[in-house]
Tab-separated table of C-alpha atoms in Angstrom:
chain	number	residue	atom	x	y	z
A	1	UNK	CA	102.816	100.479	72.739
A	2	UNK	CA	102.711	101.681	69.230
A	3	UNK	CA	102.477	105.018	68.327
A	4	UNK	CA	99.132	104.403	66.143
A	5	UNK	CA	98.124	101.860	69.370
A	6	UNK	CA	98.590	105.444	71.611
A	7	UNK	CA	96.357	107.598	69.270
A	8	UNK	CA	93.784	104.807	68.784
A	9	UNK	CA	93.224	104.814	73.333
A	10	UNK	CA	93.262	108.669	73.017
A	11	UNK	CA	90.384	108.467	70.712
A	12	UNK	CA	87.773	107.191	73.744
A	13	UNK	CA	90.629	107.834	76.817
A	14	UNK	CA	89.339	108.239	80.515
A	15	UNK	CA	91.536	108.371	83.292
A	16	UNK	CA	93.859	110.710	84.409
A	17	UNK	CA	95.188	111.867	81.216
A	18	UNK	CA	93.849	114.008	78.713
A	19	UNK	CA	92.916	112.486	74.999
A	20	UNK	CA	95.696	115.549	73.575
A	21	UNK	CA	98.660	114.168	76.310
A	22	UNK	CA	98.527	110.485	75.600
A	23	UNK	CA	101.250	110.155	72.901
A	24	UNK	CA	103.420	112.663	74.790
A	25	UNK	CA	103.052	110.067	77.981
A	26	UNK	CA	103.463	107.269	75.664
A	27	UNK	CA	106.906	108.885	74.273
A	28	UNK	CA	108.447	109.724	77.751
A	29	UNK	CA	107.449	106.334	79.528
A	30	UNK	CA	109.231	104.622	76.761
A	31	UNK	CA	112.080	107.017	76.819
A	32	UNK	CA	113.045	105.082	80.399
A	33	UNK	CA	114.133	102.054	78.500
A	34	UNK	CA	116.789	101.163	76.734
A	35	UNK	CA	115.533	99.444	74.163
A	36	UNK	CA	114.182	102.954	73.282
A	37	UNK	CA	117.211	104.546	74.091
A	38	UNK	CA	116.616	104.826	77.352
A	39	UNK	CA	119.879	105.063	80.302
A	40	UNK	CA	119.477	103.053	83.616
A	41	UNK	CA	120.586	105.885	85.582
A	42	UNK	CA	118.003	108.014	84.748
A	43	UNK	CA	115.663	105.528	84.879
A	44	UNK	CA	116.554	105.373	88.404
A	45	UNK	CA	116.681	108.269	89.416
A	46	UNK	CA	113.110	109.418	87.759
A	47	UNK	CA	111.567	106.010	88.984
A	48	UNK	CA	108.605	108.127	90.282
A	49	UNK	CA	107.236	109.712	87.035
A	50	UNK	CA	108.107	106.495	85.347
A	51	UNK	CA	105.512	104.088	87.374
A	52	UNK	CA	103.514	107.224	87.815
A	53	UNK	CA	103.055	107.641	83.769
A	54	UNK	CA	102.958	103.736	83.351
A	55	UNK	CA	99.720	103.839	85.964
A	56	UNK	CA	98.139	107.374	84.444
A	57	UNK	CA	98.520	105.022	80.914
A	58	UNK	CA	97.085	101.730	82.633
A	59	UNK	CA	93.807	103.542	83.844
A	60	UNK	CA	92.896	105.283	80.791
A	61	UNK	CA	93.794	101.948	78.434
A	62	UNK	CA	91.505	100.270	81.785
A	63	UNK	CA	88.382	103.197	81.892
A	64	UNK	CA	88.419	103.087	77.712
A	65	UNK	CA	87.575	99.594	77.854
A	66	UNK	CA	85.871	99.191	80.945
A	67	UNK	CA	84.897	102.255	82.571
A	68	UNK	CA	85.004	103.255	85.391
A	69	UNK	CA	84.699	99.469	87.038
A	70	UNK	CA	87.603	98.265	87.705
A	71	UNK	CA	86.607	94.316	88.019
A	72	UNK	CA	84.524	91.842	86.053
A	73	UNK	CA	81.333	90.238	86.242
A	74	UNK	CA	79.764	87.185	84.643
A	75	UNK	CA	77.468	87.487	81.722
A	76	UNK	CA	74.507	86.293	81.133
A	77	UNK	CA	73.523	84.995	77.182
A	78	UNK	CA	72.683	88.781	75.623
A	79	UNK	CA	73.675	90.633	78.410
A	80	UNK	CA	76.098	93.109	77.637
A	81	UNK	CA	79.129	94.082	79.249
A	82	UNK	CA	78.000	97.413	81.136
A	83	UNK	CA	74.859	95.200	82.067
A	84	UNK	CA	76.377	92.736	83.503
A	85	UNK	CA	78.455	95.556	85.373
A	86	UNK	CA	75.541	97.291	86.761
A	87	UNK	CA	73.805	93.905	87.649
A	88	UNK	CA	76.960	92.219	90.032
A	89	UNK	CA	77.492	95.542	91.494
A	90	UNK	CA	73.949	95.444	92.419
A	91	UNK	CA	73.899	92.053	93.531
A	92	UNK	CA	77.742	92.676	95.427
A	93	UNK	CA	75.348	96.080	97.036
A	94	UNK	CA	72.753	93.933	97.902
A	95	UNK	CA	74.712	90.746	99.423
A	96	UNK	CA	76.826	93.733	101.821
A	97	UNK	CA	73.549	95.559	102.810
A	98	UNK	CA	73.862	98.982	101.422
A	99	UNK	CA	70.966	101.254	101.658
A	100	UNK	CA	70.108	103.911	98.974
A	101	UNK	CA	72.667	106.652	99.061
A	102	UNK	CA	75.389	104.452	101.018
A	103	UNK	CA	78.625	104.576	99.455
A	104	UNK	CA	81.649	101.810	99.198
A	105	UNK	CA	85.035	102.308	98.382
A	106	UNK	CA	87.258	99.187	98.174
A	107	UNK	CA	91.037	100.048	99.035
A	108	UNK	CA	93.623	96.795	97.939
């Protein structure tokens, strides 16, 4: 990711990570590779905070452009995105048989 690609997702960021700590994510995930200097070993041996920056980056690039849905529904000629959104979840709420005030949470 560029650096002006990193500022341009902090301008509308959600997720875990904070508009302000996006570049400073941005500059230490890329500091695990070696084609940005990067040394295996340490890459190893920080493997945690690496996958755990590269996933805190993934959801806010994910929530900026989709909120906080993370799947896709069909649209509908003029229907916009967030529409179509609210509609299939809807439609998913009504096909499972959730009552007002029931609450799913979908676990891969």
């Amino acid at each position: 990711m560029s650096k002006a690609g990193a500022l341009e997702l902090a301008s509308g960021v959600g997720g875990k990570i904070d508009k302000i700590q996006v570049l400073s994510a941005v500059d230490k995930y890329e500091k695990y590779h070696v084609c940005y200097g990067g040394e295996e070993k340490e890459r190893k041996a920080n493997y945690s905070d690496m996958v755990n920056k590269y996933y805190d980056l993934v959801t806010s690039f994910y929530e900026f452009g989709w909120g906080e849905s993370f799947h896709f529904a069909p649209r509908w000629k003029g229907e916009s995105l967030w529409e179509s959104i609210k509609r299939h979840e809807h439609f998913l709420a009504l096909q499972l048989g959730l009552k007002p005030g029931q609450k799913l949470c979908i676990v891969q």
